[in-house]
Short mmCIF file of C-alpha atoms in Angstrom, two decimals:
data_model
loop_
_atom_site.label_atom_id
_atom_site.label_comp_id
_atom_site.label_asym_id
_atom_site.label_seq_id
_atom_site.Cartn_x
_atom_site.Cartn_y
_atom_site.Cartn_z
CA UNK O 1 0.00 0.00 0.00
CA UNK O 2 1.00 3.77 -0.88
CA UNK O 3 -0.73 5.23 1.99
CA UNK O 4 1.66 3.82 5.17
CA UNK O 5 0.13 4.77 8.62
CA UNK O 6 2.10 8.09 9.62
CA UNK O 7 -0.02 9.65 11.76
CA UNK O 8 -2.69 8.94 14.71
CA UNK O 9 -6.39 9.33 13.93
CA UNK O 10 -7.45 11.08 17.20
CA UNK O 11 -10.74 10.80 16.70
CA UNK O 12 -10.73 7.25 16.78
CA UNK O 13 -10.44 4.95 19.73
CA UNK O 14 -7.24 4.19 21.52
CA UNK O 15 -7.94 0.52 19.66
CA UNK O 16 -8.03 1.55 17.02
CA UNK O 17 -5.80 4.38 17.04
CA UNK O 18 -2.40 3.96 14.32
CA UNK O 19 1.01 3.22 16.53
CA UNK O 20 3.19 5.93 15.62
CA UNK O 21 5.97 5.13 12.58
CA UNK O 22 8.98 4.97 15.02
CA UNK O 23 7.05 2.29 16.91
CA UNK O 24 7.02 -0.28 13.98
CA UNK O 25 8.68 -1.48 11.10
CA UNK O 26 6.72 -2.43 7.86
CA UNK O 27 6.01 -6.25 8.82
CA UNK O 28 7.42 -6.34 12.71
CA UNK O 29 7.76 -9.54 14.54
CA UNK O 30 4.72 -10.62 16.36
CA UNK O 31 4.35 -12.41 19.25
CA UNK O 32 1.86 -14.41 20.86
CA UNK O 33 1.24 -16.78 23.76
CA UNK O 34 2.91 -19.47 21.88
CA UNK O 35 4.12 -18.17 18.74
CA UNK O 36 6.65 -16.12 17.10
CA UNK O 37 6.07 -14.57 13.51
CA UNK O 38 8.74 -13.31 11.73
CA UNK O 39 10.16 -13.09 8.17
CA UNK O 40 10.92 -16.60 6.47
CA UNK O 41 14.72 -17.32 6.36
CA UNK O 42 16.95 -19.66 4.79
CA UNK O 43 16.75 -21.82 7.75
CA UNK O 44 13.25 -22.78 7.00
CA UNK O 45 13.64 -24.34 3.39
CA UNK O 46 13.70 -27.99 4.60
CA UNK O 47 11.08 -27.68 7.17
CA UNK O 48 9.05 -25.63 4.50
CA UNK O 49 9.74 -28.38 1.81
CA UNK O 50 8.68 -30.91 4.40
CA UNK O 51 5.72 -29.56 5.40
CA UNK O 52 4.47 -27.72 2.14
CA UNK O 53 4.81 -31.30 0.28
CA UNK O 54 1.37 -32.24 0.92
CA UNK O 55 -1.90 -33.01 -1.52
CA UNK O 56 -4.43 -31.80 2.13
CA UNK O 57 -2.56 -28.32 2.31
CA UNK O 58 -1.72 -27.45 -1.24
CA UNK O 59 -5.41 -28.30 -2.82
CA UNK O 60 -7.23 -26.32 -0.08
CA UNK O 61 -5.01 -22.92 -1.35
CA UNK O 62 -4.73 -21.43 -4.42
CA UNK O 63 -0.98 -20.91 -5.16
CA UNK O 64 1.24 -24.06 -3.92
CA UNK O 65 2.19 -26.08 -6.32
CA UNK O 66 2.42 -29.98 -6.10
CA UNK O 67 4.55 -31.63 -5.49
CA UNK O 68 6.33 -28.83 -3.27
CA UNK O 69 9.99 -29.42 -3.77
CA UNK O 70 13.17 -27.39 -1.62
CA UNK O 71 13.61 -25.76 -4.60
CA UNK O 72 10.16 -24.48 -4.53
CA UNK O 73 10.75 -23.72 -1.03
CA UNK O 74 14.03 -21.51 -1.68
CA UNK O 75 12.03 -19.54 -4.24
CA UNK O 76 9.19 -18.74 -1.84
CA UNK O 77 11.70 -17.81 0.91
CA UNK O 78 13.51 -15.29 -1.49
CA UNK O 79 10.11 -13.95 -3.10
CA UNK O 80 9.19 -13.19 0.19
CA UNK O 81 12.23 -10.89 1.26
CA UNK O 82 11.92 -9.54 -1.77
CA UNK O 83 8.04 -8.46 -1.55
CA UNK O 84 7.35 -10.25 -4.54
CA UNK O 85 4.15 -12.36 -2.34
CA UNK O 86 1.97 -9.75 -0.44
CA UNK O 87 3.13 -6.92 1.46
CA UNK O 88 4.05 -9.29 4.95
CA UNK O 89 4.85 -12.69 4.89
CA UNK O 90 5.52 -14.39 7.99
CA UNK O 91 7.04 -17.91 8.87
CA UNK O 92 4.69 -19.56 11.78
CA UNK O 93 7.28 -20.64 14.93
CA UNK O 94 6.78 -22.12 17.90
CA UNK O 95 8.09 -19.62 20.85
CA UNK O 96 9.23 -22.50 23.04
CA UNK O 97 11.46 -24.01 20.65
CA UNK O 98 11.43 -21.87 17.08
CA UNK O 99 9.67 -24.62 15.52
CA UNK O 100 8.68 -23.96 11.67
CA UNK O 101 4.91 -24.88 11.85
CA UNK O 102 3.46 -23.05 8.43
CA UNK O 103 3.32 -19.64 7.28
CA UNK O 104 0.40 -16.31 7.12
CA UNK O 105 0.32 -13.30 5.49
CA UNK O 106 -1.48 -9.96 3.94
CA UNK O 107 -1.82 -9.17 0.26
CA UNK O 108 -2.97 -5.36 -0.50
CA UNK O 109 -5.99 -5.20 -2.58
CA UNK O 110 -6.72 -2.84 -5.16
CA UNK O 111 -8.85 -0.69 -3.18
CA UNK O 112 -6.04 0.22 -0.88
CA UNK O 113 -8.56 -0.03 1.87
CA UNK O 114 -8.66 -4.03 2.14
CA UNK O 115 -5.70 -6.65 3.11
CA UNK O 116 -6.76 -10.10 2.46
CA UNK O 117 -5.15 -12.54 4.79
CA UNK O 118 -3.62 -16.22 3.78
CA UNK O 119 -2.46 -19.36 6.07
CA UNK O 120 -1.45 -22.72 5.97
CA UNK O 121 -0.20 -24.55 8.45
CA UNK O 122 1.75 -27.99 8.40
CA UNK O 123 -0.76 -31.09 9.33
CA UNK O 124 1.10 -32.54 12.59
CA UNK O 125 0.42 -28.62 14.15
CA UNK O 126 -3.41 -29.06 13.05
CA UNK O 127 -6.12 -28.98 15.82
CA UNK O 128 -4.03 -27.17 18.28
CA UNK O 129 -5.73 -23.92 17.67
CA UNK O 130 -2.31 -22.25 16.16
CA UNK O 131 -3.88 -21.13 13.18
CA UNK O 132 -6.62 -19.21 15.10
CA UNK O 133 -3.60 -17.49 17.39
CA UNK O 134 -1.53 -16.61 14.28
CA UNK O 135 -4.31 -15.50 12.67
CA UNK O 136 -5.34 -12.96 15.72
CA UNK O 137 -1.51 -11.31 15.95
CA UNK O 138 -1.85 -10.68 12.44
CA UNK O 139 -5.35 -9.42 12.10
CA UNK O 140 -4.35 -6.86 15.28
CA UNK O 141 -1.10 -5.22 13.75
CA UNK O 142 -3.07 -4.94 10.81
CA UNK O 143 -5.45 -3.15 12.15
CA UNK O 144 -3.39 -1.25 13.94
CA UNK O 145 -0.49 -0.26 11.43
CA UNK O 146 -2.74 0.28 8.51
CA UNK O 147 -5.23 2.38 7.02
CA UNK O 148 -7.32 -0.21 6.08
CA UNK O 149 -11.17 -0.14 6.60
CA UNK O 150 -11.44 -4.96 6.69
CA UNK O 151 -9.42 -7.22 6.02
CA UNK O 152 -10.90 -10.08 3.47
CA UNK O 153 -9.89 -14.40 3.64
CA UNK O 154 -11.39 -16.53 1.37
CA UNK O 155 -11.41 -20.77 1.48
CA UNK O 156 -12.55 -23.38 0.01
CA UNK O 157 -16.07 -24.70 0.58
CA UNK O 158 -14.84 -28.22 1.53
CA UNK O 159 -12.16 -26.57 3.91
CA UNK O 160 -13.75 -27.40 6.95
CA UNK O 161 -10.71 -26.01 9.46
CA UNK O 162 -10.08 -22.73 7.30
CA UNK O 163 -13.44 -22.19 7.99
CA UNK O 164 -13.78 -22.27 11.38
CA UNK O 165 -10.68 -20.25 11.93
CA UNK O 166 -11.95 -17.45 9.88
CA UNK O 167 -15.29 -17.21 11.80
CA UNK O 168 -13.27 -17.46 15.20
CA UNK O 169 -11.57 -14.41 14.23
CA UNK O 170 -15.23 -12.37 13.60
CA UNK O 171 -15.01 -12.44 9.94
CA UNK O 172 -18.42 -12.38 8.33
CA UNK O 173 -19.45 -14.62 5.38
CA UNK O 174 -19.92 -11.90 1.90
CA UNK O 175 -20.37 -14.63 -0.48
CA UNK O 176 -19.07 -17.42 -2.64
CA UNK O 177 -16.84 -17.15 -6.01
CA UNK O 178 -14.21 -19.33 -8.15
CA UNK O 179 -10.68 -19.29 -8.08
CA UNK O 180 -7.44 -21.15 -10.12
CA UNK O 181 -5.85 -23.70 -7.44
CA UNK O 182 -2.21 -24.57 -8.52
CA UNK O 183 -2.26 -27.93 -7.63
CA UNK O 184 -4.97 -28.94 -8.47
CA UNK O 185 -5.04 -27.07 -12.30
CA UNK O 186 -8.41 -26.37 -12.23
CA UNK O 187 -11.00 -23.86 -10.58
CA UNK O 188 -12.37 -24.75 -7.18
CA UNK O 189 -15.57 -23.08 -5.22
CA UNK O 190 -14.55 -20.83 -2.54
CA UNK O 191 -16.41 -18.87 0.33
CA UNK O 192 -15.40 -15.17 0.75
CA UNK O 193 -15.57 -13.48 4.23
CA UNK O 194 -14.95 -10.14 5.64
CA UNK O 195 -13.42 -8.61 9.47
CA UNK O 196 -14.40 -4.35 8.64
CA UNK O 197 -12.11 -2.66 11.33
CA UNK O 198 -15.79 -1.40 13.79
CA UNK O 199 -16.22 -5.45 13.75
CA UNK O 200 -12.65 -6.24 15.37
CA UNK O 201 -12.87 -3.63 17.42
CA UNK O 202 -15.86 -5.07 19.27
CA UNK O 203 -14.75 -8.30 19.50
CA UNK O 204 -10.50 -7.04 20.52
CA UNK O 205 -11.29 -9.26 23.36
CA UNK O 206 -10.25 -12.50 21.34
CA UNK O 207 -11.07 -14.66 24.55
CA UNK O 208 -14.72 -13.81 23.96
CA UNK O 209 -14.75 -15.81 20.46
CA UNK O 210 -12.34 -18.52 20.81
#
């Protein structure tokens, strides 16, 4: 996005109030109760290649190819610290132990108003609720280090988990749509939901939707 989050709306809430530019970088680390989100690094190619390398995770989102190779994984790693994949990537890590469990991210929109967010998270991690806590850091330094108005995620009909995640979070179903899944080479039905920034800040007391 052009417009970066310079100055502090006083008018709004102290939620929802913009953190000053010195407070921040672009895509800071983010930290959780049991997670760490950072940038991907070098580091995380085999456990990427490991993890990415399977039919569940790369048919339920729309731009992993199949089979996921390390060399797929190096070029995913260096996309992302170039900014050629959305505007923050981040690697999913356990805090305890730095464990690479998946990854999450934002992708502008054309509006310059929206983000829409991505995940994917490697199948032994699945049913821990890790997703939902990844998904909560990044939906709150969204909010508050962007001009944005909602933030849009979008999965699959049959994606059961994806699904549940994204209502946890607040987001409200907007409709349903097609889009091109890599792996698969064909299109695939796909719900579309929306979290508008009045929404979150209602509900900024995750405990209260978990």
């Amino acid at each position: 996005m052009q417009a970066e989050l310079l100055r502090v709306d006083q008018s709004r809430s102290p939620e929802e109030r913009i953190r000053p530019e010195r407070s921040r970088s672009d895509c800071p680390v983010l930290l959780s109760q049991r997670l760490v989100l950072r940038k991907p690094h070098e580091e995380d190619i085999d456990a990427l290649a490991h993890l990415a390398n399977n039919a569940n995770i790369a048919t339920m989102v729309s731009r992993m190819p199949h089979p996921y190779t390390a060399k797929d994984a190096a070029d995913f790693v260096r996309r992302a610290a170039n900014g050629e994949i959305g505007k923050c990537v981040y690697a999913i890590t356990r805090m305890d132990n730095g464990e690479f469990m998946g990854c999450c991210g934002l992708e502008p929109q054309e509006d310059e108003k929206t983000l829409e967010m991505g995940y994917w998270l490697g199948e032994p991690y699945w049913n821990r609720g890790y997703t939902t806590e990844a998904a909560h850091a990044l939906i709150d330094m969204a909010f508050r280090t962007r001009e944005i108005d909602q933030i849009d995620a979008r999965c699959r009909v049959t994606n059961i988990g994806s699904r549940r995640v994204i209502q946890k979070c607040g987001f409200q179903l907007q409709g349903s749509g097609m889009v091109g899944s890599l792996a698969l080479g064909a299109m695939v039905p796909v719900e579309w939901y929306r979290l508008d920034r009045k929404t979150w800040v209602s509900l900024r007391s995750w405990g209260d939707i978990r």
